[in-house]
Amino acid sequence: MPIPDTETSSRTPAPDPVPGDVSLARLSLRVNGAVRELELDTRTTLLDALREALRLTGTKKGCDHGQCGACTVLVEGRRIYSCLTLAVMHEGESITTIEGLGTAEALHPMQAAFVKHDGYQCGYCTPGQICSAVAVLEEIEAGIPSHVSESLDAVRISDAEIRERMSGNICRCGAYANILDAINEVGGQPA
Amino acid sequence: MMPFTYERAQSPAAAAAAAARSPSAKFIAGGTNLLDLMKLRIERPGHLIDVNGLALDRIEPTAEGGLRIGALVRNTDLAADARVRRDYAVLARALLAGASGQLRNKATTAGNLLQRTRCPYFYDTDQPCNKREPGSGCGALAGYSRQLAVVGGSEACIATHPSDMAVGMRALDAVVETVRPDGATSEIPIEGFHRLPGETPQIETALQPGELITAVTLPPPVGGTHVYRKVRDRASYAFALVSVAAVIQRDGSGAVALGGVAPKPWRRAEADAALPQGAQASAAALMQGARPTEDNAFKLKLVERTLGAVLAEARS
Ligand SMILES: Cc1cc2nc3c(=O)[nH]c(=O)nc-3n(C[C@H](O)[C@H](O)[C@H](O)COP(=O)(O)OP(=O)(O)OC[C@H]3O[C@@H](n4cnc5c(N)ncnc54)[C@H](O)[C@@H]3O)c2cc1C
Ligand code: SF4
Ligand code: FES
Ligand code: FES
């Protein structure tokens, strides 16, 4: 079913669906540079669209409720939790997942730094950590303040800044110290 | 999640009209609260109206010298806006104390105001909860109530409003602008926007069915020192046990609002008036009539001490 807009639906008000009725929507997403056409149940989260429909299983599902960060991806360059957004809400938008950041042959500098500093143990949180870390450095660069920034106007990279900004990515293995070293390496702070 | 149909709103008035046509419709903005609750079947909309395409994502000066913040401005962008950082720092600080970077990138002005309580019994569909299931009872009153309200609650519900942003806005006397299904617009001062639970904790705001928030306006800057201090169980990524938003002038006068203690951002004229006398007097006015449980009585002392720290910071 194509997505109706309010103009058409004002002529034919959509009846509320009865439980059990499934509503489908067609959409297209630009994922890691390639346009992907999809037909999905409207309930499909962006996370499930990536993992189940597009088979990009690098992005992980931890809590599915916005509490762990394992599902972090970049949408139009900004990090978000893909578990708390619907795929249909991202028609035409650009999504970057861990698969799009780098490849085994050509690692993204953040991926290489995580390998070098052993920024993981089981690795389950790692794709989310890396996507988040890439965006964190851009946010600091752009002067976006954080809870620990002493001045709202002069944001400088520091361990405290990185810890605060990465607090939305939980690591059950507790690899935090090495994750911090990896981000510092890319961010230009001495580890 | 229960199945739902989906549409993209074409204009604010059309969105409100569409919501009024379909009794189980809901707006979706960032989705970070609504989808969480839909997965748990606490929210069960049959129709979603996606408002993300509406041109409500700008921050503009008002004719009076204040700021109009579009309903869809993301929390990250609001906190980073140069005018907000300069003139309304208490709001920037409140925003940055909330949630995580990923959530703030999605969360919107309107969605943040309308986020629902984090009461653990509200979230657990096996438990009684008057807010989720009117008339079923309140699990929290005789249960685990450490995080819940000490003031403003009722026999029916002692939930807190979890927003940090709204506490900053309360200290700044923000006004919520809306459009109704018939196209009429309205302005609701934030003081009266969130309702106390009384007998009907399921009714949380002054909004009418289908009413869409279009913006929040801030009055012209009042100067002063802006402080937001949040006390929580973790250093980051946790809701407030107590938070204090304050704008303090050189002569010691000012405005103070609290989060984490009441069903709405909590402010009292008597407490503002008592600010020059210090934290004890002002906190006493804020907590006047408080009815804490055994679990959360500590919040009374915590309010006084946090306010004391805020006033010391403002003076230094
Ligand atoms: C793990 C976690 C931790 C968090 N920690 C904090 C915290 O510490 N402090 C804090 O303040 N918040 C916290 N949050 C909550 C977060 O701030 C909210 O989820 C967010 O602000 C909601 O905004 P949204 O745009 O995503 O709303 P949505 O989920 O899209 O909508 C929320 C509600 O608002 C309605 N709505 C949306 N837009 C409009 C509109 N324009 N007009 C009328 N109705 C509308 C929707 O119908 C829905 O009922 C946390 C959330 C999570 C998941
Ligand atoms: S405090 Fe309110 S939200 Fe919590 S269980 Fe009682 S009625 Fe429900
Ligand atoms: S899976 Fe999305 S935050 Fe945990
Ligand atoms: S490496 Fe195991 S959860 Fe982070």
Coordinates of C-alpha atoms and ligand atoms in Angstrom, one line a residue:
Chain A
M1 CA 0.0 0.0 0.0
P2 CA 1.5 3.4 -0.9
I3 CA 1.7 5.9 1.9
P4 CA -1.4 8.2 1.7
D5 CA -1.0 11.8 2.5
T6 CA -3.5 13.9 4.4
E7 CA -4.9 15.3 1.2
T8 CA -6.1 11.9 0.0
S9 CA -7.0 10.6 3.4
S10 CA -9.2 13.6 4.1
R11 CA -11.4 12.4 1.3
T12 CA -11.4 8.8 2.5
P13 CA -10.7 8.7 6.2
A14 CA -8.7 5.6 7.0
P15 CA -10.7 3.3 9.3
D16 CA -8.7 2.3 12.3
P17 CA -7.3 -1.2 11.7
V18 CA -8.7 -4.1 13.5
P19 CA -6.0 -6.0 15.5
G20 CA -4.5 -8.6 13.2
D21 CA -4.7 -6.4 10.2
V22 CA -1.3 -5.7 8.8
S23 CA -0.6 -2.4 7.0
L24 CA 2.2 -2.4 4.4
A25 CA 4.2 0.5 3.1
R26 CA 6.6 0.9 0.2
L27 CA 9.7 3.0 0.8
S28 CA 13.2 3.5 -0.4
L29 CA 16.3 4.1 1.8
R30 CA 19.8 5.0 0.7
V31 CA 21.8 2.5 2.7
N32 CA 25.6 2.8 2.7
G33 CA 25.3 4.6 -0.6
A34 CA 23.0 2.2 -2.5
V35 CA 19.2 2.9 -3.0
R36 CA 17.2 0.0 -1.6
E37 CA 13.5 -0.4 -2.3
L38 CA 11.5 -2.1 0.4
E39 CA 7.9 -3.1 1.1
L40 CA 7.5 -3.5 4.9
D41 CA 4.9 -3.8 7.6
T42 CA 4.5 -0.2 8.9
R43 CA 5.6 -1.5 12.3
T44 CA 9.1 -2.4 11.1
T45 CA 11.8 -0.4 13.0
L46 CA 14.7 0.9 11.1
L47 CA 16.8 -1.7 13.0
D48 CA 14.7 -4.6 11.9
A49 CA 14.6 -3.3 8.3
L50 CA 18.4 -3.2 8.3
R51 CA 18.9 -6.6 9.9
E52 CA 15.9 -8.6 8.6
A53 CA 15.0 -7.1 5.3
L54 CA 18.4 -5.9 4.1
R55 CA 20.4 -8.6 5.9
L56 CA 22.9 -6.0 7.2
T57 CA 23.4 -7.8 10.5
G58 CA 26.4 -5.7 11.7
T59 CA 24.0 -3.4 13.5
K60 CA 23.0 -5.2 16.7
K61 CA 19.8 -5.4 18.8
G62 CA 20.5 -5.3 22.5
C63 CA 17.5 -3.9 24.4
D64 CA 15.2 -2.8 21.6
H65 CA 14.1 0.1 23.9
G66 CA 16.7 2.9 23.5
Q67 CA 18.7 1.8 26.6
C68 CA 21.9 0.3 25.3
G69 CA 23.2 1.8 22.1
A70 CA 23.9 -1.5 20.2
C71 CA 21.7 -0.4 17.4
T72 CA 23.3 3.0 16.8
V73 CA 23.5 4.0 13.1
L74 CA 24.1 7.3 11.3
V75 CA 21.0 8.8 9.6
E76 CA 21.8 11.8 7.4
G77 CA 25.1 11.9 9.3
R78 CA 23.6 11.9 12.8
R79 CA 23.8 9.1 15.2
I80 CA 20.5 7.7 16.4
Y81 CA 19.1 4.5 17.9
S82 CA 17.7 2.5 15.0
C83 CA 15.4 0.5 17.4
L84 CA 13.3 3.6 18.3
T85 CA 12.4 4.8 14.9
L86 CA 10.3 3.3 12.1
A87 CA 11.7 2.5 8.7
V88 CA 8.8 4.3 7.0
M89 CA 9.8 7.5 8.7
H90 CA 13.1 7.6 6.8
E91 CA 11.8 7.6 3.2
G92 CA 14.7 8.8 0.9
E93 CA 17.2 9.3 3.7
S94 CA 20.8 8.2 3.8
I95 CA 21.7 5.6 6.4
T96 CA 25.2 4.6 7.3
T97 CA 25.8 1.3 9.2
I98 CA 29.0 -0.3 10.4
E99 CA 29.2 -2.1 7.0
G100 CA 29.3 1.3 5.3
L101 CA 31.9 2.9 7.5
G102 CA 34.7 0.6 6.3
T103 CA 35.5 -2.9 5.0
A104 CA 37.8 -5.6 6.3
E105 CA 40.3 -4.6 3.6
A106 CA 39.9 -0.8 4.2
L107 CA 39.0 -0.2 7.8
H108 CA 37.6 3.2 8.9
P109 CA 40.2 4.8 11.2
M110 CA 37.8 4.3 14.2
Q111 CA 37.5 0.6 13.4
A112 CA 41.3 0.3 13.1
A113 CA 41.7 2.1 16.5
F114 CA 39.3 -0.2 18.2
V115 CA 41.3 -3.2 16.8
K116 CA 44.6 -1.6 17.9
H117 CA 43.4 -0.8 21.5
D118 CA 41.3 -3.9 22.0
G119 CA 38.2 -1.8 22.4
Y120 CA 35.9 -4.8 22.9
Q121 CA 35.7 -8.2 24.4
C122 CA 32.6 -10.1 23.0
G123 CA 32.1 -7.5 20.3
Y124 CA 28.4 -7.2 20.5
C125 CA 28.2 -3.5 21.4
T126 CA 31.1 -2.7 19.1
P127 CA 29.3 -1.7 15.8
G128 CA 27.2 0.7 17.9
Q129 CA 30.2 2.0 19.8
I130 CA 32.1 2.7 16.6
C131 CA 29.2 4.4 14.8
S132 CA 28.6 6.5 17.9
A133 CA 32.3 7.4 18.3
V134 CA 32.6 8.6 14.8
A135 CA 29.6 10.9 15.3
V136 CA 30.9 12.0 18.8
L137 CA 34.1 13.4 17.3
E138 CA 32.1 15.3 14.7
E139 CA 29.8 16.7 17.3
I140 CA 32.8 18.0 19.3
E141 CA 34.3 19.4 16.1
A142 CA 31.0 21.2 15.4
G143 CA 31.1 22.8 18.9
I144 CA 27.9 21.0 20.2
P145 CA 28.2 21.2 24.0
S146 CA 27.6 18.4 26.4
H147 CA 26.6 18.0 30.0
V148 CA 30.2 18.1 31.2
S149 CA 31.3 21.1 29.0
E150 CA 32.4 23.8 31.4
S151 CA 31.5 26.5 28.9
L152 CA 28.6 26.0 26.5
D153 CA 30.6 28.0 24.0
A154 CA 34.1 26.5 24.0
V155 CA 34.0 22.7 23.6
R156 CA 37.3 20.8 23.7
I157 CA 37.9 17.1 23.5
S158 CA 38.8 15.5 26.9
D159 CA 38.4 12.1 28.5
A160 CA 35.4 13.5 30.4
E161 CA 33.8 14.8 27.2
I162 CA 34.2 11.4 25.5
R163 CA 32.8 9.5 28.5
E164 CA 29.8 11.7 28.8
R165 CA 29.0 11.7 25.1
M166 CA 29.5 7.9 24.8
S167 CA 27.2 7.2 27.8
G168 CA 24.4 6.1 25.5
N169 CA 26.5 3.1 24.5
I170 CA 26.6 0.4 27.1
C171 CA 29.3 -2.3 27.1
R172 CA 28.3 -5.4 29.1
C173 CA 32.0 -6.6 28.9
G174 CA 33.2 -3.3 30.4
A175 CA 35.7 -2.5 27.7
Y176 CA 35.3 1.2 28.4
A177 CA 38.9 2.1 29.2
N178 CA 40.1 0.7 25.8
I179 CA 37.2 2.2 24.0
L180 CA 38.3 5.6 25.4
D181 CA 41.8 5.0 24.2
A182 CA 40.6 4.1 20.7
I183 CA 38.5 7.2 20.4
N184 CA 41.3 9.4 21.8
E185 CA 43.7 8.0 19.2
V186 CA 41.3 9.1 16.3
G187 CA 40.4 12.3 18.1
G188 CA 44.0 13.4 18.4
Q189 CA 44.3 13.2 22.2
P190 CA 47.3 11.3 23.5
A191 CA 46.0 7.9 24.8
Chain B
M1 CA 3.3 -3.4 18.5
M2 CA -0.3 -3.5 17.4
P3 CA -0.8 -2.9 13.6
F4 CA -1.4 0.7 12.5
T5 CA -1.8 2.7 9.3
Y6 CA 0.6 5.5 8.6
E7 CA 0.4 8.8 6.9
R8 CA 2.6 11.9 6.5
A9 CA 1.1 15.1 7.6
Q10 CA 1.1 17.9 4.9
S11 CA 0.4 20.9 7.2
P12 CA -0.1 21.5 10.9
A13 CA -3.8 22.1 10.5
A14 CA -4.2 19.0 8.3
A15 CA -2.4 16.9 10.9
A16 CA -4.7 18.1 13.6
A17 CA -7.8 17.5 11.5
A18 CA -6.5 14.0 10.6
A19 CA -6.0 13.2 14.2
A20 CA -9.5 14.3 15.1
R21 CA -11.0 12.0 12.3
S22 CA -9.4 8.9 13.7
P23 CA -10.1 8.3 17.4
S24 CA -7.1 6.0 17.9
A25 CA -4.6 8.2 16.0
K26 CA -1.4 9.6 17.4
F27 CA 1.2 12.0 16.2
I28 CA 4.7 10.6 15.9
A29 CA 7.8 13.0 16.0
G30 CA 11.1 11.5 17.2
G31 CA 9.3 8.3 18.2
T32 CA 11.7 7.7 21.1
N33 CA 9.0 7.6 23.7
L34 CA 6.0 6.6 21.7
L35 CA 7.6 3.5 20.0
D36 CA 9.1 2.4 23.3
L37 CA 5.5 2.3 24.7
M38 CA 4.0 0.8 21.6
K39 CA 6.4 -2.1 21.7
L40 CA 5.1 -2.8 25.3
R41 CA 1.5 -2.3 24.1
I42 CA 1.1 0.5 26.6
E43 CA 0.3 2.8 23.7
R44 CA -1.9 1.2 21.0
P45 CA -2.5 3.7 18.2
G46 CA -4.4 2.4 15.2
H47 CA -3.1 5.2 13.0
L48 CA 0.2 7.2 13.1
I49 CA 0.4 10.7 11.7
D50 CA 4.1 11.4 11.1
V51 CA 4.7 15.1 11.6
N52 CA 8.4 15.1 10.7
G53 CA 7.8 16.6 7.3
L54 CA 6.2 19.8 8.7
A55 CA 8.2 23.0 8.6
L56 CA 8.2 23.3 12.4
D57 CA 12.0 22.8 12.8
R58 CA 13.1 26.4 13.1
I59 CA 14.2 28.6 16.0
E60 CA 13.2 32.2 15.3
P61 CA 13.1 35.5 17.2
T62 CA 9.7 36.7 18.2
A63 CA 8.4 40.3 17.8
E64 CA 8.7 40.7 21.6
G65 CA 12.4 39.9 21.6
G66 CA 12.0 36.3 22.7
L67 CA 12.5 33.0 20.8
R68 CA 10.0 30.7 19.0
I69 CA 11.2 27.1 19.1
G70 CA 9.5 24.9 16.5
A71 CA 7.8 21.8 17.8
L72 CA 10.2 19.6 15.7
V73 CA 13.5 21.2 16.7
R74 CA 15.6 18.4 17.9
N75 CA 16.9 18.5 21.5
T76 CA 20.5 18.5 20.3
D77 CA 19.9 21.5 18.0
L78 CA 18.0 23.5 20.6
A79 CA 20.8 23.0 23.2
A80 CA 23.5 24.0 20.6
D81 CA 21.7 27.1 19.3
A82 CA 23.8 30.2 19.9
R83 CA 20.9 32.3 21.2
V84 CA 19.8 29.6 23.6
R85 CA 23.3 29.1 24.9
R86 CA 23.7 32.8 25.4
D87 CA 20.3 33.9 26.7
Y88 CA 18.6 30.8 28.0
A89 CA 21.5 28.7 29.3
V90 CA 19.3 27.0 31.9
L91 CA 17.4 25.4 29.0
A92 CA 20.5 24.3 27.2
R93 CA 21.9 22.8 30.4
A94 CA 18.6 21.0 31.1
L95 CA 18.5 19.5 27.6
L96 CA 22.1 18.3 27.9
A97 CA 21.4 16.6 31.2
G98 CA 18.7 14.4 29.6
A99 CA 18.9 11.1 27.9
S100 CA 21.9 10.3 25.5
G101 CA 23.4 11.9 22.4
Q102 CA 21.5 9.5 20.2
L103 CA 18.2 10.2 21.8
R104 CA 18.7 14.0 21.8
N105 CA 19.4 13.8 18.1
K106 CA 15.9 12.4 17.6
A107 CA 13.9 13.8 20.4
T108 CA 11.8 16.9 19.6
T109 CA 10.6 19.9 21.6
A110 CA 6.9 18.7 21.5
G111 CA 7.7 15.0 22.1
N112 CA 9.9 15.8 25.0
L113 CA 7.1 17.9 26.7
L114 CA 4.7 15.0 26.1
Q115 CA 6.9 12.1 27.1
R116 CA 5.1 9.9 29.6
T117 CA 6.1 8.9 33.1
R118 CA 8.9 6.4 33.9
C119 CA 6.9 5.0 36.9
P120 CA 7.9 1.3 36.9
Y121 CA 4.3 0.2 37.5
F122 CA 3.2 2.2 34.5
Y123 CA 5.7 0.3 32.4
D124 CA 4.8 -3.2 33.8
T125 CA 1.5 -4.2 32.2
D126 CA 1.0 -7.0 34.8
Q127 CA 0.7 -4.3 37.5
P128 CA -2.2 -2.1 38.4
C129 CA -1.8 1.5 37.3
N130 CA -4.5 4.2 37.2
K131 CA -2.7 6.1 34.5
R132 CA -2.4 3.2 32.1
E133 CA -5.6 1.5 33.1
P134 CA -8.0 4.0 34.8
G135 CA -9.6 2.5 37.9
S136 CA -7.2 -0.4 38.2
G137 CA -5.4 1.1 41.3
C138 CA -2.0 2.4 41.8
G139 CA 0.8 -0.1 42.3
A140 CA 3.3 2.5 43.3
L141 CA 1.6 3.9 46.4
A142 CA 2.1 0.8 48.5
G143 CA 5.0 -0.4 46.4
Y144 CA 8.4 0.7 45.3
S145 CA 8.2 4.5 45.1
R146 CA 11.8 5.7 45.5
Q147 CA 11.7 7.6 42.2
L148 CA 8.2 8.9 42.4
A149 CA 6.5 12.2 43.4
V150 CA 6.7 13.8 46.9
V151 CA 4.4 16.7 46.1
G152 CA 1.5 17.3 43.7
G153 CA 0.4 13.7 43.6
S154 CA -2.9 12.2 44.7
E155 CA -4.4 9.1 46.1
A156 CA -4.8 7.9 42.5
C157 CA -1.2 8.5 41.2
I158 CA 2.2 9.7 42.4
A159 CA 4.0 9.6 39.1
T160 CA 6.6 12.2 38.2
H161 CA 7.0 14.0 34.9
P162 CA 10.4 12.8 33.6
S163 CA 11.5 15.7 31.4
D164 CA 14.5 17.8 32.1
M165 CA 13.8 20.2 29.2
A166 CA 10.4 21.1 30.6
V167 CA 11.9 22.1 34.0
G168 CA 14.2 24.5 32.3
M169 CA 11.2 25.9 30.3
R170 CA 9.2 26.2 33.5
A171 CA 11.8 28.4 35.1
L172 CA 11.8 30.6 31.9
D173 CA 8.0 31.0 31.7
A174 CA 7.7 29.3 28.3
V175 CA 4.4 29.3 26.4
V176 CA 3.2 26.3 24.3
E177 CA 1.6 27.2 20.9
T178 CA -0.9 24.8 19.3
V179 CA -3.3 24.3 16.5
R180 CA -6.6 22.6 17.0
P181 CA -8.5 20.3 14.6
D182 CA -10.8 23.2 13.6
G183 CA -7.8 25.2 12.6
A184 CA -7.9 27.6 15.6
T185 CA -4.6 28.3 17.3
S186 CA -4.0 28.6 21.1
E187 CA -1.3 29.6 23.5
I188 CA -0.9 27.6 26.8
P189 CA 1.5 28.9 29.4
I190 CA 3.7 26.1 30.5
E191 CA 2.4 26.5 34.1
G192 CA -1.0 25.2 33.1
F193 CA 0.2 22.8 30.3
H194 CA 0.8 19.7 32.5
R195 CA -2.0 18.7 34.8
L196 CA -1.9 17.3 38.3
P197 CA -3.3 13.8 38.5
G198 CA -6.2 14.2 40.9
E199 CA -8.8 11.5 40.2
T200 CA -7.8 11.3 36.5
P201 CA -4.1 10.6 36.2
Q202 CA -4.6 9.4 32.6
I203 CA -5.3 13.1 31.6
E204 CA -1.8 14.6 31.6
T205 CA -2.0 17.9 29.7
A206 CA -4.4 20.7 28.8
L207 CA -4.3 19.6 25.1
Q208 CA -7.7 18.7 23.5
P209 CA -8.0 15.6 21.3
G210 CA -6.2 16.1 18.0
E211 CA -4.5 19.3 19.2
L212 CA -1.0 19.7 17.7
I213 CA 1.9 21.5 19.3
T214 CA 3.4 23.8 16.8
A215 CA 6.0 25.7 18.9
V216 CA 7.2 26.7 22.3
T217 CA 8.0 30.4 22.8
L218 CA 10.3 31.9 25.3
P219 CA 9.9 35.5 26.6
P220 CA 12.7 38.0 26.1
P221 CA 15.9 37.1 28.0
V222 CA 15.9 38.0 31.7
G223 CA 19.6 37.9 32.2
G224 CA 20.9 36.5 35.5
T225 CA 23.0 33.4 36.2
H226 CA 21.5 30.2 34.8
V227 CA 22.0 26.9 36.5
Y228 CA 20.6 23.4 36.0
R229 CA 21.6 20.7 38.5
K230 CA 20.5 17.1 38.2
V231 CA 20.9 14.5 40.9
R232 CA 20.6 10.9 39.7
D233 CA 21.8 7.4 40.4
R234 CA 24.4 7.4 37.5
A235 CA 26.6 10.3 36.3
S236 CA 24.9 10.2 32.9
Y237 CA 22.0 8.6 31.0
A238 CA 19.6 8.4 33.9
F239 CA 16.4 10.2 34.9
A240 CA 16.5 12.7 37.8
L241 CA 15.9 11.9 41.4
V242 CA 15.8 15.6 41.9
S243 CA 16.7 18.4 39.5
V244 CA 16.8 22.2 40.0
A245 CA 16.5 24.8 37.3
A246 CA 17.3 28.3 38.5
V247 CA 17.8 31.8 37.1
I248 CA 19.3 34.0 39.8
Q249 CA 19.8 37.7 39.6
R250 CA 22.6 39.7 41.3
D251 CA 20.3 40.9 44.1
G252 CA 19.5 37.2 44.9
S253 CA 16.0 37.3 43.4
G254 CA 15.0 34.9 40.7
A255 CA 13.1 31.8 39.5
V256 CA 13.4 28.2 40.5
A257 CA 11.7 25.1 39.2
L258 CA 12.2 21.4 40.2
G259 CA 12.2 18.1 38.3
G260 CA 11.9 14.6 39.7
V261 CA 9.6 15.5 42.6
A262 CA 6.1 16.1 41.1
P263 CA 3.8 15.2 38.3
K264 CA 4.8 18.3 36.5
P265 CA 7.7 20.8 36.5
W266 CA 7.3 22.2 39.9
R267 CA 7.5 25.9 40.7
R268 CA 5.9 28.2 43.3
A269 CA 5.7 32.0 43.5
E270 CA 6.3 31.8 47.3
A271 CA 9.5 29.9 46.6
D272 CA 10.8 32.4 44.1
A273 CA 10.0 35.2 46.6
A274 CA 11.9 33.3 49.3
L275 CA 15.1 32.9 47.1
P276 CA 16.9 35.9 48.7
Q277 CA 16.5 34.3 52.1
G278 CA 18.3 31.2 50.9
A279 CA 17.8 27.6 50.0
Q280 CA 16.1 26.5 53.2
A281 CA 13.3 29.0 53.0
S282 CA 12.8 28.5 49.3
A283 CA 12.9 24.7 49.5
A284 CA 10.3 24.8 52.3
A285 CA 8.0 26.8 50.1
L286 CA 8.5 24.4 47.2
M287 CA 7.8 21.4 49.4
Q288 CA 4.9 22.9 51.3
G289 CA 2.2 20.2 51.5
A290 CA 4.5 17.4 50.4
R291 CA 3.3 13.9 51.1
P292 CA 6.3 11.7 50.6
T293 CA 6.4 7.9 51.0
E294 CA 8.9 6.1 53.2
D295 CA 10.9 5.3 50.1
N296 CA 11.2 8.8 48.7
A297 CA 11.1 11.1 51.8
F298 CA 14.9 11.6 51.2
K299 CA 13.9 13.9 48.3
L300 CA 12.8 16.6 50.7
K301 CA 16.3 17.0 52.1
L302 CA 17.8 16.5 48.6
V303 CA 15.8 19.4 47.2
E304 CA 17.0 21.7 49.9
R305 CA 20.7 20.6 49.5
T306 CA 20.6 20.7 45.7
L307 CA 19.0 24.1 45.8
G308 CA 21.7 25.2 48.3
A309 CA 24.4 24.0 45.9
V310 CA 22.7 25.8 43.0
L311 CA 22.5 29.1 44.9
A312 CA 26.2 28.8 45.9
E313 CA 27.1 28.2 42.3
A314 CA 25.1 31.2 41.2
R315 CA 26.8 33.4 43.7
S316 CA 30.3 32.3 42.9
Ligands
LIG1 C1 16.7 5.2 27.8 C2 16.1 6.6 27.8 C3 16.6 7.6 28.7 C4 16.0 8.8 28.7 N1 16.4 9.8 29.6 C5 15.9 11.0 29.6 C6 16.3 12.0 30.6 O1 17.2 11.7 31.4 N2 15.7 13.2 30.6 C7 14.6 13.5 29.7 O2 14.1 14.6 29.8 N3 14.2 12.5 28.8 C8 14.8 11.3 28.8 N4 14.4 10.4 27.9 C9 13.1 10.7 27.1 C10 13.3 11.4 25.8 O3 13.7 12.8 26.1 C11 12.0 11.4 25.1 O4 11.7 10.1 24.7 C12 11.9 12.4 24.0 O5 12.1 13.7 24.4 C13 10.5 12.3 23.3 O6 10.5 13.1 22.1 P1 10.1 12.4 20.7 O7 10.1 13.5 19.7 O8 10.9 11.3 20.4 O9 8.6 12.0 21.0 P2 7.6 10.9 20.4 O10 8.0 9.6 21.0 O11 7.6 11.1 18.9 O12 6.2 11.5 21.0 C14 5.9 11.5 22.4 C15 4.5 11.9 22.5 O13 4.3 13.2 22.0 C16 3.3 13.3 21.0 N5 3.7 14.3 20.1 C17 4.8 14.4 19.4 N6 4.9 15.5 18.7 C18 3.7 16.2 18.9 C19 3.2 17.5 18.5 N7 3.9 18.3 17.7 N8 2.0 17.8 19.0 C20 1.3 17.0 19.8 N9 1.7 15.8 20.2 C21 2.9 15.4 19.8 C22 3.2 11.9 20.5 O14 1.9 11.6 20.0 C23 3.5 11.0 21.7 O15 2.4 10.8 22.5 C24 14.9 9.1 27.8 C25 14.5 8.2 26.9 C26 15.0 6.9 26.9 C27 14.5 5.9 25.9
SF4_2 S1 2.1 6.3 40.4 FE1 0.7 6.7 38.6 S2 1.8 5.8 36.9 FE2 2.7 4.9 38.8 S3 1.4 3.0 39.2 FE3 0.5 4.7 40.3 S4 -1.1 5.4 38.9 FE4 0.4 4.3 37.6
FES3 S1 18.8 -2.0 20.8 FE1 18.5 0.1 20.4 S2 19.3 1.1 22.2 FE2 19.4 -1.0 22.7
FES4 S1 32.4 -5.9 24.0 FE1 30.9 -7.2 24.9 S2 29.3 -5.8 25.3 FE2 30.9 -4.5 24.7

